[in-house]
XYZ file of C-alpha atoms in Angstrom:
674
model
C 0.000 0.000 0.000
C 1.525 3.362 -0.953
C 2.343 5.723 1.912
C 1.004 9.274 1.691
C 2.530 10.902 4.775
C 5.970 12.021 5.934
C 7.648 14.316 8.456
C 9.012 17.759 7.652
C 11.555 19.243 10.063
C 11.952 22.980 9.428
C 14.382 25.125 11.390
C 14.610 28.899 11.711
C 18.006 28.798 10.028
C 19.513 28.832 6.576
C 19.337 25.076 5.918
C 15.831 23.630 6.421
C 15.557 19.957 5.443
C 12.953 17.263 4.764
C 13.248 14.175 6.976
C 11.526 11.232 5.258
C 10.897 7.793 6.728
C 13.719 5.316 6.210
C 13.118 3.039 3.209
C 13.885 -0.693 3.358
C 14.339 -2.361 -0.035
C 14.747 -5.872 1.387
C 11.375 -7.698 1.018
C 12.248 -10.261 3.722
C 12.470 -9.769 7.487
C 15.966 -9.120 8.876
C 17.604 -8.763 12.290
C 20.795 -7.175 13.589
C 22.430 -6.624 16.980
C 24.450 -3.890 18.630
C 28.253 -4.153 18.671
C 29.546 -7.226 20.523
C 26.382 -9.326 20.151
C 25.562 -11.952 17.537
C 22.031 -12.273 16.087
C 20.328 -14.900 13.969
C 16.692 -14.652 12.748
C 14.825 -17.924 12.246
C 13.214 -18.368 8.847
C 9.442 -17.970 8.915
C 7.153 -17.371 11.878
C 6.927 -19.531 14.999
C 4.022 -20.488 17.258
C 3.081 -17.765 19.745
C 3.290 -19.940 22.900
C 5.188 -18.250 25.750
C 4.768 -21.107 28.221
C 4.910 -20.815 31.998
C 7.485 -19.009 34.119
C 10.608 -20.948 35.065
C 13.380 -20.291 37.571
C 16.639 -19.109 36.037
C 19.396 -21.762 36.403
C 22.039 -19.007 36.525
C 22.774 -15.884 34.523
C 20.225 -15.603 31.696
C 19.538 -13.047 28.984
C 16.143 -11.298 29.221
C 14.431 -8.394 27.370
C 14.135 -5.234 29.479
C 12.615 -2.584 27.203
C 10.824 -2.317 23.826
C 11.066 0.538 21.331
C 9.444 0.980 17.925
C 10.207 3.044 14.850
C 8.180 3.552 11.680
C 9.920 2.716 8.408
C 8.843 2.050 4.823
C 9.303 -1.342 3.159
C 9.644 -0.588 -0.564
C 10.392 -3.680 -2.703
C 9.690 -1.382 -5.664
C 10.124 2.379 -6.004
C 6.375 3.096 -6.154
C 5.209 0.206 -3.950
C 5.786 0.994 -0.266
C 4.124 -0.325 2.880
C 4.239 1.075 6.403
C 6.355 -1.159 8.660
C 7.078 -1.253 12.406
C 10.729 -1.733 13.381
C 11.130 -3.241 16.875
C 14.180 -2.611 19.075
C 14.450 -4.914 22.122
C 16.969 -3.989 24.811
C 18.610 -6.934 26.608
C 20.263 -7.432 30.005
C 21.790 -10.265 32.065
C 19.595 -11.407 34.951
C 20.503 -13.703 37.879
C 23.937 -14.885 39.037
C 26.041 -17.952 39.660
C 25.990 -19.587 43.089
C 29.272 -20.430 44.837
C 29.913 -24.216 44.649
C 29.786 -26.269 47.858
C 33.048 -27.531 49.352
C 32.345 -31.033 48.178
C 31.619 -29.873 44.675
C 34.927 -28.063 44.102
C 36.625 -31.287 43.039
C 34.121 -31.545 40.170
C 34.857 -28.039 38.903
C 36.175 -29.413 35.654
C 32.732 -30.809 34.901
C 30.970 -27.519 35.693
C 30.396 -24.749 33.185
C 32.915 -21.905 33.736
C 31.643 -18.711 35.338
C 32.593 -16.613 32.308
C 30.755 -18.716 29.710
C 28.862 -16.929 26.918
C 25.045 -16.772 26.955
C 22.643 -17.849 24.200
C 18.984 -16.798 24.338
C 15.956 -17.283 22.118
C 13.986 -14.025 22.085
C 10.408 -14.081 20.746
C 8.703 -10.981 19.310
C 4.907 -11.346 19.150
C 2.985 -8.837 16.989
C -0.765 -8.220 16.715
C -2.495 -5.729 14.428
C -6.011 -6.808 13.473
C -6.417 -9.136 11.637
C -2.702 -10.135 11.632
C -0.843 -12.112 14.305
C 2.857 -12.945 13.905
C 5.699 -14.270 16.052
C 9.385 -14.020 15.096
C 12.282 -15.801 16.853
C 15.742 -14.250 17.271
C 18.751 -16.110 18.629
C 21.064 -13.713 20.489
C 24.500 -14.720 21.725
C 26.425 -12.648 24.305
C 30.187 -13.184 24.617
C 31.592 -14.095 28.036
C 33.250 -10.730 28.492
C 29.840 -8.980 28.522
C 28.134 -11.421 30.932
C 27.704 -9.341 34.076
C 24.499 -9.963 36.075
C 22.317 -6.880 36.388
C 23.983 -5.066 33.477
C 22.632 -4.204 30.017
C 24.448 -5.901 27.126
C 22.944 -4.057 24.150
C 19.951 -4.422 21.867
C 18.565 -6.393 18.918
C 16.729 -4.748 16.004
C 14.029 -6.563 13.988
C 12.908 -5.280 10.565
C 9.941 -5.374 10.431
C 6.188 -6.030 11.008
C 3.915 -4.581 8.298
C 0.768 -2.752 9.430
C -1.880 -0.468 7.959
C -2.207 3.252 8.496
C -4.272 4.120 11.566
C -3.942 0.593 13.020
C -3.393 -0.186 16.704
C -0.450 -2.574 17.109
C 0.470 -4.637 20.167
C 3.926 -6.124 20.683
C 5.080 -8.681 23.287
C 8.610 -9.932 23.949
C 9.775 -12.903 26.008
C 12.400 -15.648 25.952
C 12.081 -19.390 25.516
C 12.120 -20.634 28.271
C 10.447 -17.650 29.944
C 12.163 -16.342 33.077
C 10.100 -13.185 33.650
C 6.759 -11.553 32.783
C 6.247 -10.678 29.116
C 7.167 -7.172 28.022
C 4.380 -5.465 26.073
C 3.919 -2.270 24.095
C 0.820 -0.773 22.414
C 1.114 1.862 19.687
C -1.407 3.722 17.515
C -0.070 4.205 13.989
C -0.687 7.567 12.288
C -3.592 8.197 9.938
C -2.657 8.187 6.258
C -4.675 11.360 5.563
C -2.345 13.562 7.612
C 0.998 15.280 6.983
C 2.858 16.601 10.011
C 5.029 19.703 9.724
C 7.405 19.581 12.694
C 8.724 23.128 13.248
C 12.009 22.909 15.149
C 11.815 26.222 17.018
C 13.260 26.877 20.476
C 11.004 27.057 23.528
C 8.972 30.282 23.924
C 10.215 31.610 20.555
C 7.466 33.634 18.825
C 7.530 33.258 15.067
C 5.399 33.748 11.990
C 4.401 30.920 9.632
C 3.200 31.473 6.069
C 2.162 28.724 3.668
C 1.903 30.025 0.113
C 1.841 28.989 -3.540
C 4.851 30.184 -5.473
C 3.634 31.468 -8.858
C 5.935 31.557 -11.890
C 4.084 34.633 -13.128
C 3.005 37.310 -10.679
C 3.423 37.594 -6.897
C 3.192 34.697 -4.451
C -0.308 33.560 -3.504
C -0.803 33.258 0.306
C -2.677 30.216 1.546
C -2.361 30.104 5.366
C -0.775 32.484 7.882
C -0.309 32.063 11.658
C 1.649 33.589 14.531
C 2.926 30.772 16.752
C 5.192 29.999 19.694
C 7.730 27.207 19.342
C 8.006 24.353 19.176
C 4.976 23.473 17.013
C 3.563 20.605 14.968
C 1.184 21.603 12.152
C -1.120 18.969 10.613
C -2.063 19.190 6.924
C -4.056 16.942 4.656
C -1.741 15.083 2.290
C -3.895 16.167 -0.664
C -2.912 19.804 0.019
C 0.684 19.196 -1.075
C 1.615 20.771 -4.424
C 4.971 21.361 -6.139
C 4.626 25.127 -5.637
C 3.619 24.920 -1.946
C 6.276 26.785 0.036
C 6.877 27.523 3.714
C 8.148 30.802 5.107
C 9.074 31.365 8.769
C 10.596 34.290 10.622
C 11.058 35.417 14.242
C 8.512 37.998 15.350
C 11.241 40.591 15.866
C 12.040 43.907 14.145
C 13.980 43.575 10.883
C 13.996 39.773 11.115
C 15.095 37.701 8.131
C 12.482 35.450 6.542
C 13.453 31.890 5.613
C 11.594 30.326 2.684
C 11.671 26.717 1.600
C 9.761 24.816 -1.126
C 10.278 21.130 -0.244
C 7.760 19.549 -2.613
C 8.989 20.662 -6.059
C 10.324 17.202 -6.935
C 7.856 15.140 -4.906
C 5.884 12.795 -7.246
C 2.917 12.809 -4.851
C 2.710 16.596 -4.988
C 2.694 16.491 -8.803
C -0.070 13.868 -8.759
C -2.086 16.062 -6.372
C -1.660 19.012 -8.732
C -3.141 17.098 -11.654
C -5.965 15.854 -9.421
C -7.093 19.378 -8.550
C -6.451 20.917 -11.981
C -9.579 21.482 -14.106
C -10.103 22.051 -17.814
C -13.258 24.035 -18.504
C -14.904 25.445 -21.611
C -15.747 29.085 -20.935
C -17.735 29.596 -24.145
C -17.815 28.175 -27.666
C -14.190 27.581 -28.649
C -12.696 29.259 -25.536
C -11.151 27.157 -22.774
C -9.054 27.563 -19.618
C -6.896 25.264 -17.493
C -7.264 26.075 -13.770
C -4.552 24.968 -11.297
C -2.843 26.409 -8.196
C 0.616 25.929 -9.783
C 2.135 26.129 -13.228
C 1.990 22.903 -15.234
C 4.389 21.407 -17.759
C 1.814 20.424 -20.347
C 1.003 20.625 -24.047
C -2.325 21.398 -25.672
C -3.608 20.429 -29.130
C -6.842 19.958 -31.071
C -8.127 16.432 -31.638
C -10.972 14.819 -33.567
C -13.455 12.719 -31.575
C -15.425 10.221 -33.670
C -18.868 9.019 -32.454
C -17.567 5.449 -31.964
C -16.100 6.479 -28.573
C -12.600 5.600 -29.712
C -9.569 7.689 -28.724
C -9.572 11.328 -29.767
C -7.082 11.638 -32.665
C -4.607 14.521 -32.597
C -4.601 16.892 -35.556
C -0.791 17.155 -35.447
C 0.300 17.684 -38.169
C -0.843 19.876 -39.809
C -1.651 21.799 -36.599
C 0.981 22.314 -33.878
C 1.044 21.628 -30.128
C 1.302 24.614 -27.794
C 2.478 25.128 -24.210
C -0.208 25.700 -21.573
C -0.456 28.781 -19.369
C -2.743 28.065 -16.407
C -5.607 30.303 -15.231
C -5.715 32.158 -18.589
C -8.422 31.905 -21.311
C -7.282 30.366 -24.624
C -8.791 29.788 -28.041
C -7.706 28.254 -31.339
C -7.779 31.107 -33.806
C -8.945 30.549 -37.399
C -10.797 27.347 -36.382
C -14.430 26.919 -37.386
C -16.632 25.272 -34.775
C -17.574 21.584 -35.040
C -19.010 19.277 -32.313
C -16.242 16.692 -32.950
C -13.373 19.154 -32.345
C -11.961 18.803 -28.814
C -9.050 20.258 -26.864
C -6.615 17.765 -25.335
C -4.125 18.555 -22.548
C -1.268 16.076 -22.104
C 1.841 15.769 -19.945
C 4.742 13.377 -20.500
C 2.814 11.773 -23.392
C -0.153 11.036 -21.128
C -3.546 12.601 -21.771
C -4.698 14.436 -18.644
C -7.825 16.307 -19.812
C -10.101 16.464 -22.823
C -13.132 18.632 -23.530
C -15.101 19.158 -26.727
C -15.206 22.900 -27.358
C -18.528 23.217 -29.180
C -20.531 20.389 -27.554
C -22.945 22.788 -25.820
C -23.586 25.049 -28.790
C -23.497 22.608 -31.735
C -25.008 19.496 -30.188
C -23.815 15.850 -30.091
C -21.004 14.291 -32.113
C -21.596 13.853 -35.849
C -20.716 10.917 -38.073
C -18.533 13.070 -40.325
C -15.298 12.048 -42.000
C -12.379 14.443 -41.394
C -10.175 14.997 -44.468
C -6.648 16.332 -43.927
C -5.238 18.361 -46.807
C -1.440 18.603 -46.701
C 0.461 21.090 -48.888
C 3.753 19.504 -49.944
C 4.780 22.084 -52.560
C 3.747 25.257 -54.353
C 0.851 23.589 -56.165
C 1.074 20.035 -54.780
C -1.432 18.760 -52.199
C -2.363 15.364 -50.790
C -5.606 14.323 -49.096
C -6.112 11.618 -46.465
C -9.071 10.593 -44.288
C -8.555 10.445 -40.524
C -9.510 7.001 -39.161
C -8.672 5.042 -35.976
C -5.932 3.178 -37.854
C -4.344 6.433 -39.052
C -4.767 8.827 -41.955
C -5.825 6.793 -45.025
C -4.597 8.272 -48.319
C -7.294 8.880 -50.948
C -7.697 7.004 -53.156
C -6.467 3.783 -51.507
C -6.764 -0.010 -51.844
C -6.908 -0.489 -48.062
C -9.842 -2.327 -46.474
C -11.095 0.612 -44.388
C -14.308 2.568 -44.465
C -12.674 5.663 -46.002
C -10.857 3.575 -48.642
C -14.152 1.974 -49.778
C -15.680 5.422 -50.210
C -12.480 7.027 -51.500
C -13.749 8.247 -54.885
C -16.998 9.613 -53.429
C -15.125 11.484 -50.659
C -12.692 13.000 -53.164
C -15.608 14.073 -55.351
C -17.266 15.789 -52.331
C -13.936 17.458 -51.505
C -13.439 18.814 -55.047
C -17.032 20.030 -55.352
C -16.874 21.857 -51.983
C -19.560 19.697 -50.334
C -17.253 19.364 -47.311
C -16.985 22.121 -44.690
C -13.568 23.712 -44.170
C -12.722 23.845 -40.434
C -9.193 25.288 -40.552
C -6.756 26.576 -43.181
C -3.100 27.579 -43.268
C -1.526 28.646 -46.547
C 1.760 26.857 -45.821
C 0.654 23.822 -43.783
C -2.700 22.650 -45.092
C -6.399 22.524 -44.222
C -9.030 20.431 -42.406
C -12.371 19.448 -43.987
C -15.430 17.765 -42.427
C -17.414 15.639 -44.922
C -20.952 14.446 -43.938
C -21.410 10.652 -44.176
C -25.200 10.435 -43.784
C -25.837 9.794 -47.462
C -23.447 6.806 -47.487
C -24.950 5.045 -44.493
C -27.713 2.521 -45.159
C -29.584 2.860 -41.904
C -31.984 0.058 -42.753
C -29.202 -2.465 -42.152
C -28.994 -1.361 -38.520
C -32.528 -2.664 -37.872
C -31.729 -5.964 -39.620
C -28.646 -6.483 -37.449
C -30.639 -5.664 -34.323
C -33.281 -8.277 -35.177
C -30.560 -10.870 -35.798
C -28.956 -10.159 -32.444
C -32.312 -10.473 -30.672
C -32.915 -13.859 -32.320
C -29.497 -15.124 -31.283
C -30.078 -13.931 -27.713
C -33.482 -15.618 -27.569
C -31.986 -18.904 -28.845
C -29.211 -18.785 -26.278
C -31.713 -18.146 -23.456
C -33.860 -21.047 -24.641
C -30.892 -23.436 -24.561
C -30.025 -22.321 -21.037
C -33.585 -22.969 -19.839
C -33.624 -26.466 -21.396
C -30.336 -27.486 -19.807
C -30.752 -29.935 -16.895
C -29.755 -28.659 -13.498
C -26.948 -30.505 -11.759
C -28.044 -31.656 -8.331
C -25.439 -31.020 -5.706
C -24.558 -33.899 -3.452
C -25.528 -33.437 0.199
C -22.636 -32.183 2.303
C -21.294 -34.183 5.214
C -21.980 -32.807 8.685
C -19.222 -30.838 10.431
C -17.829 -31.883 13.809
C -15.550 -29.423 15.672
C -13.385 -31.102 18.358
C -12.309 -28.903 21.301
C -9.778 -30.234 23.821
C -7.149 -29.115 26.321
C -3.400 -29.190 25.675
C -2.669 -32.078 28.112
C 0.535 -33.161 26.381
C 1.658 -35.238 23.397
C 0.022 -38.481 24.601
C -3.426 -36.940 24.950
C -3.030 -35.011 21.675
C -2.250 -38.345 19.952
C -5.461 -39.764 21.396
C -7.458 -36.749 20.138
C -5.815 -37.076 16.730
C -6.767 -40.771 16.539
C -10.419 -39.909 17.291
C -10.449 -37.097 14.704
C -8.915 -39.302 11.982
C -11.369 -42.129 12.656
C -14.399 -39.803 12.560
C -13.248 -38.243 9.284
C -13.589 -41.654 7.581
C -17.366 -42.025 8.266
C -17.625 -39.483 6.450
C -17.774 -36.428 8.654
C -16.016 -33.102 8.062
C -13.827 -32.887 11.173
C -12.166 -29.664 12.364
C -9.510 -29.749 15.103
C -6.712 -27.344 16.025
C -4.110 -30.134 15.659
C -4.595 -29.956 11.897
C -4.564 -26.153 11.701
C -1.348 -25.143 13.478
C -0.296 -22.581 10.870
C -3.742 -20.948 10.680
C -3.968 -20.946 14.501
C -0.596 -19.208 14.742
C -1.468 -16.656 12.052
C -4.857 -15.568 13.495
C -4.471 -16.358 17.209
C -6.319 -18.952 19.301
C -9.258 -16.716 20.244
C -10.034 -15.674 16.657
C -9.606 -19.222 15.307
C -11.940 -20.889 17.846
C -14.604 -18.181 17.479
C -14.522 -18.506 13.679
C -14.671 -22.339 13.695
C -17.546 -22.416 16.215
C -19.582 -19.881 14.240
C -18.996 -21.717 10.931
C -19.829 -25.122 12.446
C -23.111 -23.983 14.005
C -24.149 -22.035 10.889
C -23.769 -25.262 8.869
C -25.895 -27.203 11.405
C -22.816 -29.032 12.694
C -21.979 -30.186 16.220
C -19.267 -29.053 18.662
C -17.611 -31.926 20.596
C -16.114 -31.016 24.003
C -13.368 -33.481 25.074
C -12.999 -33.539 28.866
C -9.734 -34.641 30.510
C -8.582 -34.262 34.127
C -6.581 -31.146 33.238
C -9.477 -29.694 31.232
C -11.914 -30.282 34.121
C -9.570 -28.580 36.575
C -9.173 -25.526 34.354
C -12.928 -25.386 33.678
C -13.595 -25.317 37.418
C -11.118 -22.473 37.853
C -12.746 -20.602 34.970
C -16.260 -21.066 36.413
C -15.105 -19.862 39.823
C -13.493 -16.727 38.279
C -10.052 -17.676 39.468
C -8.365 -16.861 36.179
C -7.998 -13.670 34.139
C -9.428 -13.036 30.703
C -7.998 -15.269 27.914
C -4.699 -14.059 26.490
C -3.560 -14.396 22.891
C -1.914 -17.815 23.534
C -4.366 -19.580 25.949
C -6.182 -22.200 23.801
C -8.418 -23.689 26.529
C -9.507 -20.289 27.856
C -10.128 -19.196 24.271
C -12.601 -21.980 23.405
C -14.205 -21.816 26.860
C -15.017 -18.149 26.227
C -16.655 -19.219 22.952
C -18.887 -22.043 24.204
C -19.666 -21.240 27.860
C -22.254 -18.489 27.077
C -24.321 -21.039 25.082
C -24.498 -23.366 28.117
C -25.262 -20.593 30.610
C -28.046 -19.177 28.380
C -29.660 -22.550 27.561
C -28.605 -22.727 23.903
C -26.487 -25.904 24.108
C -29.138 -28.510 23.243
C -28.666 -30.010 19.787
C -25.437 -28.080 19.215
C -22.947 -29.584 21.689
C -21.963 -33.059 22.905
C -19.522 -33.962 25.711
C -16.974 -36.783 25.542
C -14.495 -38.352 27.994
C -12.345 -41.448 27.530
C -12.730 -44.739 29.385
C -10.366 -44.978 32.325
C -9.160 -41.372 32.167
C -12.080 -39.561 33.858
C -15.129 -40.329 35.999
C -18.404 -38.927 34.554
C -19.209 -37.128 37.844
C -16.066 -35.029 37.378
C -17.572 -33.155 34.417
C -18.757 -29.725 35.673
C -22.519 -29.444 36.089
C -22.637 -26.417 33.789
C -21.862 -28.709 30.838
C -24.421 -31.435 31.675
C -27.017 -29.749 29.409
C -25.354 -31.534 26.471
C -25.297 -35.335 25.990
C -22.222 -36.955 27.628
C -20.572 -40.127 26.278
C -17.666 -42.306 27.389
C -15.502 -43.596 24.532
C -15.121 -46.145 23.173
C -17.703 -47.938 25.374
C -20.612 -45.669 24.259
C -19.578 -45.187 20.614
C -22.917 -46.224 18.972
C -24.879 -43.552 20.826
C -22.157 -40.980 20.204
C -22.193 -41.664 16.446
C -25.998 -41.395 16.342
C -25.790 -37.920 17.906
C -23.101 -36.875 15.417
C -25.305 -38.005 12.525
C -28.159 -35.746 13.710
C -30.766 -35.044 11.027
C -28.383 -35.762 8.115
C -28.678 -38.628 5.673
C -27.745 -42.126 6.908
C -24.007 -42.803 6.970
C -22.818 -45.720 4.780
C -22.631 -49.177 6.359
C -24.283 -50.753 9.401
C -24.106 -48.789 12.712
C -22.309 -51.675 14.439
C -19.642 -51.793 11.723
C -19.086 -48.038 11.947
C -18.707 -48.188 15.742
C -16.299 -51.123 15.492
C -14.042 -49.307 12.999
C -13.852 -46.210 15.204
C -13.296 -48.298 18.362
C -10.409 -50.209 16.780
C -8.698 -46.990 15.683
C -9.224 -45.423 19.118
C -8.386 -48.340 21.441
C -4.658 -48.552 20.644
C -4.042 -44.881 21.389
C -6.225 -45.064 24.515
C -4.328 -48.099 25.887
C -0.991 -46.332 25.504
C -2.335 -43.177 27.119
C -3.891 -45.122 30.064
C -0.701 -47.125 30.596
C 1.438 -43.994 30.928
C -1.049 -42.089 33.121
C -0.655 -44.689 35.870
C 2.947 -43.664 36.693
C 3.392 -40.117 35.339
C 1.749 -37.385 33.395
C 1.143 -38.989 30.020
C 1.678 -35.686 28.173
C 5.278 -35.461 29.447
C 6.381 -39.100 29.837
C 5.281 -40.465 26.454
C 5.601 -38.817 23.064
C 4.582 -41.037 20.116
C 4.863 -38.146 17.686
C 2.145 -36.073 15.969
C -0.915 -37.842 14.636
C -1.240 -36.922 10.941
C -4.323 -35.347 9.430
C -6.216 -37.585 6.955
C -5.339 -37.125 3.282
């Protein structure tokens, strides 16, 4: 998105300057560190999961302060986007403990006190609807490792954001040894330009904004008496190449400083053409209005009724320079509705107006003949057409060539009207074409087109409609992050259900989308889509999920953060249960041997509750709902799901007897069905 704002720093001295935002030409994200540190930026984004606080094992590197700076990312000269550069300041936290007397003999096995530090620093960025997390590895040499001292900073370029957006930035390390740093910033509005006047405190000064005219005196626009320092806000559309700034101290005989910073600014030139206007004052008289002088050419052109491009009459006529805000006319030109004035700049047509449209009526189907004088008594005649000027007579396959002899006869017998004449250059003639047009053929062609359209419509109505196959019902699985073992069990259930067929949605299969949009936005969107399509939301209860639900219901936790998956989906579904809207939309599930049914909170008992795999037939009947019958016998369907589920459940139950199954057993991710 192009950027339409910048900062102007103007001093009451002899050398005022324009300070523009820094431009980054590199399209990819980059990172760099202050002197003495080493930085490495991981490719791509990472999951925004800060984890819980841990105790520091010794000296660790932690972020202490966040700063931001606005820059422009410009992969191409005219394609720039606003970008937020993040600077994270780092310090060493914690210290080494003195070894016990009995441990001194093992000093060779211990890490030396002056070892270097390596930290993984995460930068989390949110600007609706974007969520990103970048990972920087920062290494601090041993000589800089001093607990309680700052070691420098790391700079990340950069997070793109829109004008006027509110951005939120977090920073933490992995593992996390302290509370997350956070920063909220409101980006500027793209409709504003800020003039920062660098004037000393309590200095009274005058400010004049004016348009510098090439001809005549300057044209004042705005004048103010101010006291420094000041920031003046302008609309970016008010910038023109001739807009100048003049400041001076409010003192006797003070010197005025003038500066015109926008003369070469492409945006100011575009604004000038946007506000310029070409108007016809009266028949044949026109004027170009603009606040500044324009580098433009003007010429007559011929506009045919076919709405094609207006064709310049050069030669034999000549182009002229434009003087703005002054009436003009083409002398020795006879009025014709097809004659128009065309203003162009850098070979691009900017304006076009037909000079006699109001007085002589609509465009005529006349043929314009160009008479060129090549010698004392030698002349040539051509007819102006979209393909060029066709010499008469001609063997070309154009309209003028077919009527070449008749047009020449009209020209010689003065049946054409002379519009312009120059003794040395040539003349322009308008020849009426009404007598050569067989208007009756127009009606014949219209009837033919109507018949073709009627036939086409008839064929469309006769075509059989394709009946769309009924869509499978959607099932959204919501669970707690109890560890790899439980996630494998959830993945096994999701894969088995997707073979019935059911359209299954689960966060395990949408990691990248979950990271990009955030847990709260993803769960809200999936729940809304599932219920709109008459689907069902399946709540999977585990011991950890039940404990967190109880805390949530007793208001012992804060509002869901950007990384809390369980709190995110609880905030989505709990209002439906509390307001009596759960029936027919939700179903609860727990796994045999992992949870007692009485442990499920009473608030969720409004929905059917099933234990799997022992109650699979009833669970599958609820999933089917009012949809068409699933293929196969119900017993066969339940047996297939039970077989796929039992192996994962046995492994999970076996591990839960001695340790937390999410930490002690990791069979690897369960793949999504293909």
